[in-house]
Tab-separated table of C-alpha atoms and ligand atoms in Angstrom:
chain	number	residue	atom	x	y	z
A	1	UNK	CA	27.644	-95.377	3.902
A	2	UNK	CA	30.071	-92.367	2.827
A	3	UNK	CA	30.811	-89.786	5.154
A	4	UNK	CA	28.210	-86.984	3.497
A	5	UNK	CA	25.528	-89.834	3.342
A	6	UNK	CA	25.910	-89.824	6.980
A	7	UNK	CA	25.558	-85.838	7.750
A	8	UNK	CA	22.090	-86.829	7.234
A	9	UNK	CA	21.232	-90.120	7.515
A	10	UNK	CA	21.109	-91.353	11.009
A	11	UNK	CA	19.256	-92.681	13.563
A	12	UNK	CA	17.140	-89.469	14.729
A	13	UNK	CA	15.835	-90.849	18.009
A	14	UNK	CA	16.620	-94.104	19.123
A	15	UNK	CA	14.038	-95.957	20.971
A	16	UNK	CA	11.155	-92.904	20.347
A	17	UNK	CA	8.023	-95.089	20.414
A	18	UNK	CA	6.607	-92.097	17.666
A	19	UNK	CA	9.385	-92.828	15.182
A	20	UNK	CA	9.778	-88.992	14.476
A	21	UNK	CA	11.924	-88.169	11.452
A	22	UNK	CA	13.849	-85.115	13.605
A	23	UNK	CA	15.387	-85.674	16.599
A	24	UNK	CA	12.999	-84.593	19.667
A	25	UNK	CA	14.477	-81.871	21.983
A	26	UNK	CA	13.754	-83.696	25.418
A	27	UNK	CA	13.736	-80.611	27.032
A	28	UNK	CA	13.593	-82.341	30.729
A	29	UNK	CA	15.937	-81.967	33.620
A	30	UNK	CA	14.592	-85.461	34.948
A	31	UNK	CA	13.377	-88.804	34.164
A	32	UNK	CA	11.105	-91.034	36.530
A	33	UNK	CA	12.273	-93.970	37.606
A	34	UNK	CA	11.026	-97.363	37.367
A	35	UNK	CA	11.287	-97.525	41.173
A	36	UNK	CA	13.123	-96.301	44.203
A	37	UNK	CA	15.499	-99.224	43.763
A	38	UNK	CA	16.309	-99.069	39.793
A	39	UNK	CA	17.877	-97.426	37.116
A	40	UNK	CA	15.963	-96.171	34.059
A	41	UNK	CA	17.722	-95.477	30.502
A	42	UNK	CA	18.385	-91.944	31.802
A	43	UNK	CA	17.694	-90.093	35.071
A	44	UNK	CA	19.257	-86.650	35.177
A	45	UNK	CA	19.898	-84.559	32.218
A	46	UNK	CA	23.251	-83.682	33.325
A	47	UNK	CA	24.502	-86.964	33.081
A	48	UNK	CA	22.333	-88.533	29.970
A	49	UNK	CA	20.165	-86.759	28.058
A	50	UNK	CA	18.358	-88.375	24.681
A	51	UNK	CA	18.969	-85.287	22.304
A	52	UNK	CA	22.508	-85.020	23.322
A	53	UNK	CA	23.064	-88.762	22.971
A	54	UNK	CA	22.026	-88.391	19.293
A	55	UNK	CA	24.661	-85.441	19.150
A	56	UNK	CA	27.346	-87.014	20.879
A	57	UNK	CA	27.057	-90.148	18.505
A	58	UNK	CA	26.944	-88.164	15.359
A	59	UNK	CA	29.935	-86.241	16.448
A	60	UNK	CA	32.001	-89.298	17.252
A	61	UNK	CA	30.828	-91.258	14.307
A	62	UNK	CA	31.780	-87.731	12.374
A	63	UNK	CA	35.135	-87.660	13.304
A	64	UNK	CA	35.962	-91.453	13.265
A	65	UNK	CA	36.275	-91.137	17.250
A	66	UNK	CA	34.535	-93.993	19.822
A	67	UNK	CA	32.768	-91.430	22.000
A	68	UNK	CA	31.898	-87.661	21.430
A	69	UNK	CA	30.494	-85.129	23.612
A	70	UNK	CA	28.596	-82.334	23.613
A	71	UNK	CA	29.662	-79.459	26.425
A	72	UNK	CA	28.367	-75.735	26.785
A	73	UNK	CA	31.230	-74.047	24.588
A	74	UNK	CA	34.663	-74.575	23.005
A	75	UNK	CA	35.917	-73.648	25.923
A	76	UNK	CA	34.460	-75.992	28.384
A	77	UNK	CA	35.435	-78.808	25.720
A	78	UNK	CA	38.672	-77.590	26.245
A	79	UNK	CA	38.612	-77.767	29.852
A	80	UNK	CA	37.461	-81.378	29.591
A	81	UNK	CA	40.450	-82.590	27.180
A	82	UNK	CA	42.703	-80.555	29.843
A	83	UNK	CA	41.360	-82.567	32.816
A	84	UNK	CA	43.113	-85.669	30.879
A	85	UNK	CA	46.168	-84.996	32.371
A	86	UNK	CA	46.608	-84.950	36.542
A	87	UNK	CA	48.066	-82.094	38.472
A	88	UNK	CA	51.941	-81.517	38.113
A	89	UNK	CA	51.538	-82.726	34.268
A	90	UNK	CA	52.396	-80.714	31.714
A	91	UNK	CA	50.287	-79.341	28.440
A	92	UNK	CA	52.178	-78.150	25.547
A	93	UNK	CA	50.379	-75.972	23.065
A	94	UNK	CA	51.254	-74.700	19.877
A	95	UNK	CA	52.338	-70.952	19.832
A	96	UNK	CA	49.845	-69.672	17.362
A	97	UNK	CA	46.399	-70.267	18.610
A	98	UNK	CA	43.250	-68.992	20.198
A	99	UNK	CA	43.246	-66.414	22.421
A	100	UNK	CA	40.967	-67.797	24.610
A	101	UNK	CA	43.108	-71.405	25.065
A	102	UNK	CA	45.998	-69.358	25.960
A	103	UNK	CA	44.645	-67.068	28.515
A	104	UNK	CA	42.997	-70.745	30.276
A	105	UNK	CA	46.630	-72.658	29.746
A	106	UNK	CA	48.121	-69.323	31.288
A	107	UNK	CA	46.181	-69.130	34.272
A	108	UNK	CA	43.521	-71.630	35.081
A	109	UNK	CA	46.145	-74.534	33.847
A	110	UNK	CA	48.472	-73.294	36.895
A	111	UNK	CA	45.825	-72.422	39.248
A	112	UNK	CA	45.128	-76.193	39.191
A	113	UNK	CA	48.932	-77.454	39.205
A	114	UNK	CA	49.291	-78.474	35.684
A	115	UNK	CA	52.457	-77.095	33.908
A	116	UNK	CA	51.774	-75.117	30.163
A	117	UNK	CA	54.550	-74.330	27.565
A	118	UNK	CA	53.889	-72.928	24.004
A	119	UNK	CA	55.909	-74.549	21.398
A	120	UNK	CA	56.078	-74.441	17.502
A	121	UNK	CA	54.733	-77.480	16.658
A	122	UNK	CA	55.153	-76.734	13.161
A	123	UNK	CA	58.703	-77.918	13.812
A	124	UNK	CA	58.575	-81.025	14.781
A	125	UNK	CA	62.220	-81.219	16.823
A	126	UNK	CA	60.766	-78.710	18.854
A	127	UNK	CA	57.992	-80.888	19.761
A	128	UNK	CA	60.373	-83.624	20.244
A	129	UNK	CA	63.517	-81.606	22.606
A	130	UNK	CA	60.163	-80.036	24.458
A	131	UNK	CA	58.918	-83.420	25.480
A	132	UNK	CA	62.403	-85.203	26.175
A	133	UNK	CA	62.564	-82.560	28.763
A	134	UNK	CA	59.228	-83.517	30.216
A	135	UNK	CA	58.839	-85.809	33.411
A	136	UNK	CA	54.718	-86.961	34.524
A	137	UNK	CA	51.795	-87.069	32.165
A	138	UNK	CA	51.667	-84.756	29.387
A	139	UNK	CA	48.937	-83.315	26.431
A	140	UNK	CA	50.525	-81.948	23.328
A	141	UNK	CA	47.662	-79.195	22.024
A	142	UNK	CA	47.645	-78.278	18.419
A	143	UNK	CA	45.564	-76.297	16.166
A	144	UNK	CA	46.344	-76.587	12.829
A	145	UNK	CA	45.542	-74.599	10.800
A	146	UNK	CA	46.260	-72.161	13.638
A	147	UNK	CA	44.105	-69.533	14.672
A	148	UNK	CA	44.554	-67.065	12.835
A	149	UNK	CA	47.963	-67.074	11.386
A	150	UNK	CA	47.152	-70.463	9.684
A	151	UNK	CA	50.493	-72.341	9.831
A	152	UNK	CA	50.457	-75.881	9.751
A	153	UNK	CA	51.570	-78.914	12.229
A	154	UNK	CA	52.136	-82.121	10.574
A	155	UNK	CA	50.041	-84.557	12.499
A	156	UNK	CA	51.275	-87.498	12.141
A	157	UNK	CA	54.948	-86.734	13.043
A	158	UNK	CA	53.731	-84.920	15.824
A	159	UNK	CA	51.377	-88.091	16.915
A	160	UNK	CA	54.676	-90.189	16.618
A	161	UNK	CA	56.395	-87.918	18.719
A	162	UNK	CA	54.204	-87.283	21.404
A	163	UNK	CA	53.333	-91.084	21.565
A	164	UNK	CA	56.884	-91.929	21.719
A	165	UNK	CA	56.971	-90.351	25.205
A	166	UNK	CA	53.509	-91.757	26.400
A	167	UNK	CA	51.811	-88.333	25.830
A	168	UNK	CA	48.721	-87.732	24.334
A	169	UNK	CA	47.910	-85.537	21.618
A	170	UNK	CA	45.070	-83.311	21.105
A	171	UNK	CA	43.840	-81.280	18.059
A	172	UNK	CA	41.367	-78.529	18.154
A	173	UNK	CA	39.713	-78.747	14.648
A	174	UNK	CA	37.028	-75.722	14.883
A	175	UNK	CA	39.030	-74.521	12.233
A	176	UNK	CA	38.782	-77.293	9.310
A	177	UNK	CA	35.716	-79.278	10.772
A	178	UNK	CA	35.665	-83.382	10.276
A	179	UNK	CA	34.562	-82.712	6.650
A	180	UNK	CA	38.152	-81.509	5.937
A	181	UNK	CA	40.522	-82.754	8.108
A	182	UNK	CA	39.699	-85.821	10.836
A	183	UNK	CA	42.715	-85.933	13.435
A	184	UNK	CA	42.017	-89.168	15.134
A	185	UNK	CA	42.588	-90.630	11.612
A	186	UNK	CA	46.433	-89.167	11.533
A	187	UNK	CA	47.028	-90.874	15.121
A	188	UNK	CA	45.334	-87.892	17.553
A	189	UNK	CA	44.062	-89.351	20.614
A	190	UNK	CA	41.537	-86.464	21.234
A	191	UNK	CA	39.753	-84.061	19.086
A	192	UNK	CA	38.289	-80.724	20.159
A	193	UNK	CA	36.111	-78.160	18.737
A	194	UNK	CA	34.071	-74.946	19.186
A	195	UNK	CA	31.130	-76.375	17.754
A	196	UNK	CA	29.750	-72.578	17.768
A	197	UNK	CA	31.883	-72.186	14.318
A	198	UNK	CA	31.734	-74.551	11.561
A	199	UNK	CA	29.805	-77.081	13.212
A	200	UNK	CA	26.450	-75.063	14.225
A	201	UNK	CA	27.424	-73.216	10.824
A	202	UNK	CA	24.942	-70.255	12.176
A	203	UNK	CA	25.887	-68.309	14.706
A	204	UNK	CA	22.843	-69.309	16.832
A	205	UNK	CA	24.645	-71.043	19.775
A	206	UNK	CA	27.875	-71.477	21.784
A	207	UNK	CA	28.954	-74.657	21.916
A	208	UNK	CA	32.104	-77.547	21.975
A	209	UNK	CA	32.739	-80.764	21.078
A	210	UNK	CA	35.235	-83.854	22.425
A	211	UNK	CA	35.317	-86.819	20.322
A	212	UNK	CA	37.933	-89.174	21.523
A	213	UNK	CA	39.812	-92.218	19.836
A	214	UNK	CA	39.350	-95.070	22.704
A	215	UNK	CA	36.822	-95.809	25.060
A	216	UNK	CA	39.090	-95.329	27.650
A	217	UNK	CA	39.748	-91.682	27.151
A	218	UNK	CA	36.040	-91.533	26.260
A	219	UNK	CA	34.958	-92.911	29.887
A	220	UNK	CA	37.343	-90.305	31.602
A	221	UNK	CA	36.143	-87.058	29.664
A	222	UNK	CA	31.961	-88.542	30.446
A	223	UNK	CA	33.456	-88.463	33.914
A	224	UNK	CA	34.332	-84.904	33.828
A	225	UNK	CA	31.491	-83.754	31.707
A	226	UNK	CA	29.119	-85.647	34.484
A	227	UNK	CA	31.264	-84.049	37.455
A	228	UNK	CA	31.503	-80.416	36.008
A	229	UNK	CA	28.188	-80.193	34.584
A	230	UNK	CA	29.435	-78.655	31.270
A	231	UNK	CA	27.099	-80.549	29.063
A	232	UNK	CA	25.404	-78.782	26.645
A	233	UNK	CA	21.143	-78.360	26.720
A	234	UNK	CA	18.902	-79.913	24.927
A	235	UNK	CA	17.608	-77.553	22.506
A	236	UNK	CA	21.406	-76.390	22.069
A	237	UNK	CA	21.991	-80.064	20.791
A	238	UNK	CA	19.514	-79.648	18.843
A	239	UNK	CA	20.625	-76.321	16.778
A	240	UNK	CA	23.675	-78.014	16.549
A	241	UNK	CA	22.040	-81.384	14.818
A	242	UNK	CA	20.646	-79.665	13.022
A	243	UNK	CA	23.532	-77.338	12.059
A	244	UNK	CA	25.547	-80.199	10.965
A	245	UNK	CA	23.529	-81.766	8.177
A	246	UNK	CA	24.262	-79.093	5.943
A	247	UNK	CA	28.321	-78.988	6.679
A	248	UNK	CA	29.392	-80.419	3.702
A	249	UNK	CA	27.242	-78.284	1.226
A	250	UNK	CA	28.044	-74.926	3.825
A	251	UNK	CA	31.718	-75.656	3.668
A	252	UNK	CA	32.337	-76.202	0.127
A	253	UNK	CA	30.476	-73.285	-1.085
A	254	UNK	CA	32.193	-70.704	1.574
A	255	UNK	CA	35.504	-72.170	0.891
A	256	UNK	CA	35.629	-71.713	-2.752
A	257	UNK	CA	34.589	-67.737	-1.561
A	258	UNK	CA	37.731	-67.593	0.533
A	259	UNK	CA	40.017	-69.505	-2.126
A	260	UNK	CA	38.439	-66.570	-4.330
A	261	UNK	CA	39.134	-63.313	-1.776
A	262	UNK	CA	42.684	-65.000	-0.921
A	263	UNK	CA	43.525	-64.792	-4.277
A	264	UNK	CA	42.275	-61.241	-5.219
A	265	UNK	CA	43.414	-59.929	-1.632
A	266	UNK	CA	47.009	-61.726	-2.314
A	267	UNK	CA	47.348	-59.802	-5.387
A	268	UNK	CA	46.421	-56.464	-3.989
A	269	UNK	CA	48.941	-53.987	-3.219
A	270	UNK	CA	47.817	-53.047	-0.163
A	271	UNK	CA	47.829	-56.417	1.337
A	272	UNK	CA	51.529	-57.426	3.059
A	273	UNK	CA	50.465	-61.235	3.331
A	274	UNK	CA	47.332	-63.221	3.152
A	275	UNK	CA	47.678	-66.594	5.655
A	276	UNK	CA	45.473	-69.148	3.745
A	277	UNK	CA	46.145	-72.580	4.056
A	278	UNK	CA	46.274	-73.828	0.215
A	279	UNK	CA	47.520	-70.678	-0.876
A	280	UNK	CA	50.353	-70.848	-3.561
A	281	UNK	CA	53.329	-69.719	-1.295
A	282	UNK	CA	52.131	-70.830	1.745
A	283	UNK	CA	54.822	-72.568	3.614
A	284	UNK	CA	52.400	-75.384	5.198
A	285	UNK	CA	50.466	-75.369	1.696
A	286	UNK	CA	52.199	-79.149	0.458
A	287	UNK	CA	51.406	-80.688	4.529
A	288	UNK	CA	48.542	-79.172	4.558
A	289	UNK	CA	47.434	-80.535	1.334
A	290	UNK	CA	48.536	-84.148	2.697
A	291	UNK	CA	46.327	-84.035	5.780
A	292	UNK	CA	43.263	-82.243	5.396
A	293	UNK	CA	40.635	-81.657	1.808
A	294	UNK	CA	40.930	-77.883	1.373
A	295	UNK	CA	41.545	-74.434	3.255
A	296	UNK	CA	38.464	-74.005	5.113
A	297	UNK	CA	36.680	-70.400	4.698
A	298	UNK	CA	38.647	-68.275	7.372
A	299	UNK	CA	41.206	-65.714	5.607
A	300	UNK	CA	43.994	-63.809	7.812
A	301	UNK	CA	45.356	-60.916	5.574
A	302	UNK	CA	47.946	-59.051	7.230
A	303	UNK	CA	47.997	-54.912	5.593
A	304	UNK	CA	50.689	-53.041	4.339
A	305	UNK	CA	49.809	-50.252	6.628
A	306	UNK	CA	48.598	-50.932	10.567
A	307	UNK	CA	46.520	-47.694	10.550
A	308	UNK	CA	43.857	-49.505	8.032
A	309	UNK	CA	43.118	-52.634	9.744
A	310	UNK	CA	40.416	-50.994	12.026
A	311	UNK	CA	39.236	-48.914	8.528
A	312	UNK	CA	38.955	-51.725	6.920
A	313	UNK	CA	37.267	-53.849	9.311
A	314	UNK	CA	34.547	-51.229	10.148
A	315	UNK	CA	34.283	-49.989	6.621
A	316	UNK	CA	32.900	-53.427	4.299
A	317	UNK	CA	29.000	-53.827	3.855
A	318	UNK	CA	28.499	-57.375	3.914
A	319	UNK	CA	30.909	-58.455	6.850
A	320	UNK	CA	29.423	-58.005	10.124
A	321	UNK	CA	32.019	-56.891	13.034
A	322	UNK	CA	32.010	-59.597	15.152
A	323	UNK	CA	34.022	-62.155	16.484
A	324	UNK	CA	33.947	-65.603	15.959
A	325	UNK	CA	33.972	-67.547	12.227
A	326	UNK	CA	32.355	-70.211	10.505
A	327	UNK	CA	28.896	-68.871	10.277
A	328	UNK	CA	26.383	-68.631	6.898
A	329	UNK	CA	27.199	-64.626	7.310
A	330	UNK	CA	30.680	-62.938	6.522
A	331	UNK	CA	32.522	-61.461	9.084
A	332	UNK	CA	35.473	-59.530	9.746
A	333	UNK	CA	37.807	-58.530	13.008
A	334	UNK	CA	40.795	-57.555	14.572
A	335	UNK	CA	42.727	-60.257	16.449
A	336	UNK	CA	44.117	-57.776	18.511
A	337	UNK	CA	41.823	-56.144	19.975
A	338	UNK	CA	38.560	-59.208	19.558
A	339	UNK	CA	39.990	-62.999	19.323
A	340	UNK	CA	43.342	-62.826	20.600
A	341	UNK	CA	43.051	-59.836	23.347
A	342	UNK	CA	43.744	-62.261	25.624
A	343	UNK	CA	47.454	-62.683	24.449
A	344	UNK	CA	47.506	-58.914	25.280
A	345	UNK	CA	49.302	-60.356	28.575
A	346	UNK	CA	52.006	-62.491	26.749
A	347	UNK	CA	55.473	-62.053	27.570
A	348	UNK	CA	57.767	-60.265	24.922
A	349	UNK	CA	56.078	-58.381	22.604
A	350	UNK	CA	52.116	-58.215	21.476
A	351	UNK	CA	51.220	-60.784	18.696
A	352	UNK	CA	49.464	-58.557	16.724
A	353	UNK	CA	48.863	-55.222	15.551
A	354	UNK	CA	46.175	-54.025	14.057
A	355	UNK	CA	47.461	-54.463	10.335
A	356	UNK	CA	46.271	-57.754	11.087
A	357	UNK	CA	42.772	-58.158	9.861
A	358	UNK	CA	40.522	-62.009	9.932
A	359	UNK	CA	38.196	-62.675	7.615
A	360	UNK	CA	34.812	-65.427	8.124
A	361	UNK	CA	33.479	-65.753	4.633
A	362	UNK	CA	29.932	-66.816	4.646
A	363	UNK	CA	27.405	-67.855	1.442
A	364	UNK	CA	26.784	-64.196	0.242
A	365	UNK	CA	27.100	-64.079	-3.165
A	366	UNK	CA	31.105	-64.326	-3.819
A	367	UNK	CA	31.116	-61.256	-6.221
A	368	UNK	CA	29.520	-59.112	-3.703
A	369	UNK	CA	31.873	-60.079	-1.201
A	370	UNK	CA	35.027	-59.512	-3.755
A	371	UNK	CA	34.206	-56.188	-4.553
A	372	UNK	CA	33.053	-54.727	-1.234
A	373	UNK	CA	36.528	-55.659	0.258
A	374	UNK	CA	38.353	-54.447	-3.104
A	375	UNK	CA	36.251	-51.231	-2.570
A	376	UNK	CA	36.914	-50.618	0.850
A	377	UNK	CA	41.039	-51.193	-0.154
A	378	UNK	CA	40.792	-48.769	-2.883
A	379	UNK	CA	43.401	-46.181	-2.349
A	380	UNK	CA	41.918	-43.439	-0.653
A	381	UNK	CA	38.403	-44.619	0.108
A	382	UNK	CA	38.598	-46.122	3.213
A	383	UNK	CA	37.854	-42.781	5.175
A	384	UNK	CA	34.840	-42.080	3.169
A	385	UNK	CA	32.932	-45.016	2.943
A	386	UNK	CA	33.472	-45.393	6.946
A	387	UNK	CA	30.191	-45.409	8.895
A	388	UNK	CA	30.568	-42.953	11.424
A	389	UNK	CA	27.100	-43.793	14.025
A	390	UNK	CA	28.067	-47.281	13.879
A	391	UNK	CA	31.830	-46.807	14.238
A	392	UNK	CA	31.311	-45.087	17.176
A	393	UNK	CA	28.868	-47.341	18.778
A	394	UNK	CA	31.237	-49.885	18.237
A	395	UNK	CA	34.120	-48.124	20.039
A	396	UNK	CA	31.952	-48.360	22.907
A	397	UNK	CA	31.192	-52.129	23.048
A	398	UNK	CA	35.214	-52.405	22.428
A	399	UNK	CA	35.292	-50.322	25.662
A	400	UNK	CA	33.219	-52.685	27.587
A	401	UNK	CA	34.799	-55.526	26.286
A	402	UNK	CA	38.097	-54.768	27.199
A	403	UNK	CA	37.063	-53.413	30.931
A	404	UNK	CA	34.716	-56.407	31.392
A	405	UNK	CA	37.779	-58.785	30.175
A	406	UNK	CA	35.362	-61.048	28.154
A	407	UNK	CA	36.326	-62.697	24.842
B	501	LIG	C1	36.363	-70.089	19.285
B	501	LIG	C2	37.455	-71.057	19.508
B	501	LIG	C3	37.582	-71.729	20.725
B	501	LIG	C4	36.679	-71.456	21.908
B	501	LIG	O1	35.395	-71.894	21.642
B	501	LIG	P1	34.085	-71.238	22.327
B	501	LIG	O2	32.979	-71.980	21.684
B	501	LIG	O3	34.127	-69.785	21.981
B	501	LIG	O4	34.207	-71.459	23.782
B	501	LIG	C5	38.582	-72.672	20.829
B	501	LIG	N1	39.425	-72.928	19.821
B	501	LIG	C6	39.338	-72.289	18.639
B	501	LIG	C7	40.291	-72.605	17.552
B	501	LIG	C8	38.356	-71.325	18.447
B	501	LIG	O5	38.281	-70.671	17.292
């Protein structure tokens, strides 16, 4: 069976004595028991639960992993690849990546004994004099492409490496999704994703995703996802099933969009840089070309001028303000201030200003997207198309945000 034949043909509910053509969403915390004395197929929905199990199989299978699992967000997937390695290891991450990763290898790591360094893993004898330093367990962390300035680790030199000293590597691939790029394939040990992006594909849930190469690693991260309780819920799993049937057909369509708006937005004179991975120019383009099928649908274009990036983002019609990517619906943000606030507290200077604008291209029709951003970059017409009531509501939930410290 090839791997789109399998987005949709599976097993929908194994042992369902109704034989329904959907998976059911056992919405149960419990099961009963055959007795006192013995074990059923499941008994708490924390630790087995038949909708998830569905999930977690599709996932693995997805990926070309032994065991996947479903937990309540990106992050908490994240946590669970983490608790791999034992106080007083070390986790080395790439220095490009989501804002959210760094603020939880910057505090939470440490607050639990476990070392974090950020590394360019785009150069591999980084990688390799980081590690030689090491002593104890360690988990390399990559995204590639990175979020959001889309440079490019090669994985298999950096799977060589990290094995080399008895590390394991990880690879957070919310950005690509197992339809482009599969990690475990190119020697990962672990792969990680918010399944809220590309893998739900809508927008509708919060979720993550750990598919891992052995069953080994597999047993230790069902361990943590038992211990923690970080599963996801049923009906959750169930968005996300359902989600994922239509990856392939989502995915192709919004990334020949963004091949189309890199292109225009590369050639526009306001624009300093677009970051796409496929890009002519790009400096990852030829790796990135070797390891994964395409460029995904997430454009970073970095402005000529830093005073537009809010105009710009606040000014288009068909790309909502939010943060997040990989949904059916375009949207648009800031790293700065949305995504990557949390590397607000970096050492040395900010990341980002706010010339820095991230683009989430959805299945609008491409033309419609083209010209609203070409309209908003006209020369001049940036202030006047600007909607003030919703600019200014907007301001306010920035407010919040940044007070409330979420993201
Ligand atoms: C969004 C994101 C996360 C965090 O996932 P959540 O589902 O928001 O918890 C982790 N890594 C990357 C690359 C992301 O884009």
């Amino acid at each position: 069976m090839k791997w789109q034949t399998a987005l949709v043909q599976f097993d929908p509910a194994p042992g369902d004595p109704h034989a329904p053509s959907v998976t059911p969403i056992y919405q149960t915390a419990t099961f009963r028991l055959p007795s006192a004395t013995e074990a059923g197929g499941y008994d708490y929905s924390r630790s087995g639960n038949p909708t998830r199990d569905v999930l977690e199989a599709q996932l693995a299978h997805l990926e070309s992993g032994q065991r996947g699992f479903a937990f309540a967000s990106g992050m908490a997937a994240i946590d669970a690849a983490i608790s791999l390695i034992p106080a007083g290891g070390t986790v080395i991450a790439g220095d490009d990546l989501y804002g959210g990763t760094f603020r939880y290898l910057d505090r939470l790591a440490p607050a639990r004994g476990q070392r974090s360094r950020f590394v360019d893993t785009t150069d591999p004898e980084a990688l390799e004099s980081a590690m030689s330093t090491l002593d104890g367990p360690c988990l390399v962390l990559i995204e590639t492409p990175s979020n959001p300035r889309m440079t490019i680790s090669d994985l298999e030199r950096c799977a060589a490496i990290v094995h080399r000293y008895e590390g394991l590597l990880a690879v957070d691939n919310s950005l690509m999704s197992p339809y482009l790029q599969r990690p475990l394939e190119l020697g990962a040990d672990v792969v990680i994703h918010s399944a809220t992006k590309f893998l739900s594909g809508h927008g509708h849930t919060t979720a993550g995703a750990v598919v891992t190469r052995d069953e080994d690693l597999g047993a230790r991260i069902a361990w943590h996802q038992n211990a923690t309780g970080s599963a996801l819920g049923p009906f959750d799993c169930w968005l996300l099933i359902s989600g994922l049937k239509t990856l392939a057909v989502r995915l192709e369509r919004q990334q020949s969009t963004a091949v189309r708006l890199a292109r225009s937005l590369a050639a526009h004179p306001a624009v300093d840089a677009v970051c796409y991975p496929t890009l002519d120019g790009h400096p990852g383009a030829g790796l990135h070309r070797s390891q994964a099928t395409g460029g995904g649908a997430v454009v970073t274009v970095r402005l000529d001028n830093p005073n537009l990036g809010r105009q710009l983002v606040e000014s288009t019609r068909y790309f909502q303000v939010a943060v997040s990517f990989g949904s059916v619906g375009s949207s648009i943000e800031l790293p700065a201030t949305m995504s990557h606030a949390p590397l607000a507290s970096k050492p040395g200077a900010a990341p980002f200003d706010n010339a820095w604008v991230r683009l989430s291209v959805g299945l609008e029709d491409p033309e419609d997207l083209e010209s609203d951003l070409l309209a908003v970059l006209a020369v001049g017409s940036l202030d006047r198309r600007r909607r003030p009531a919703e600019a200014g509501r907007r301001s306010q939930i920035e407010a919040n945000k940044s007070s409330t410290g979420s993201l």
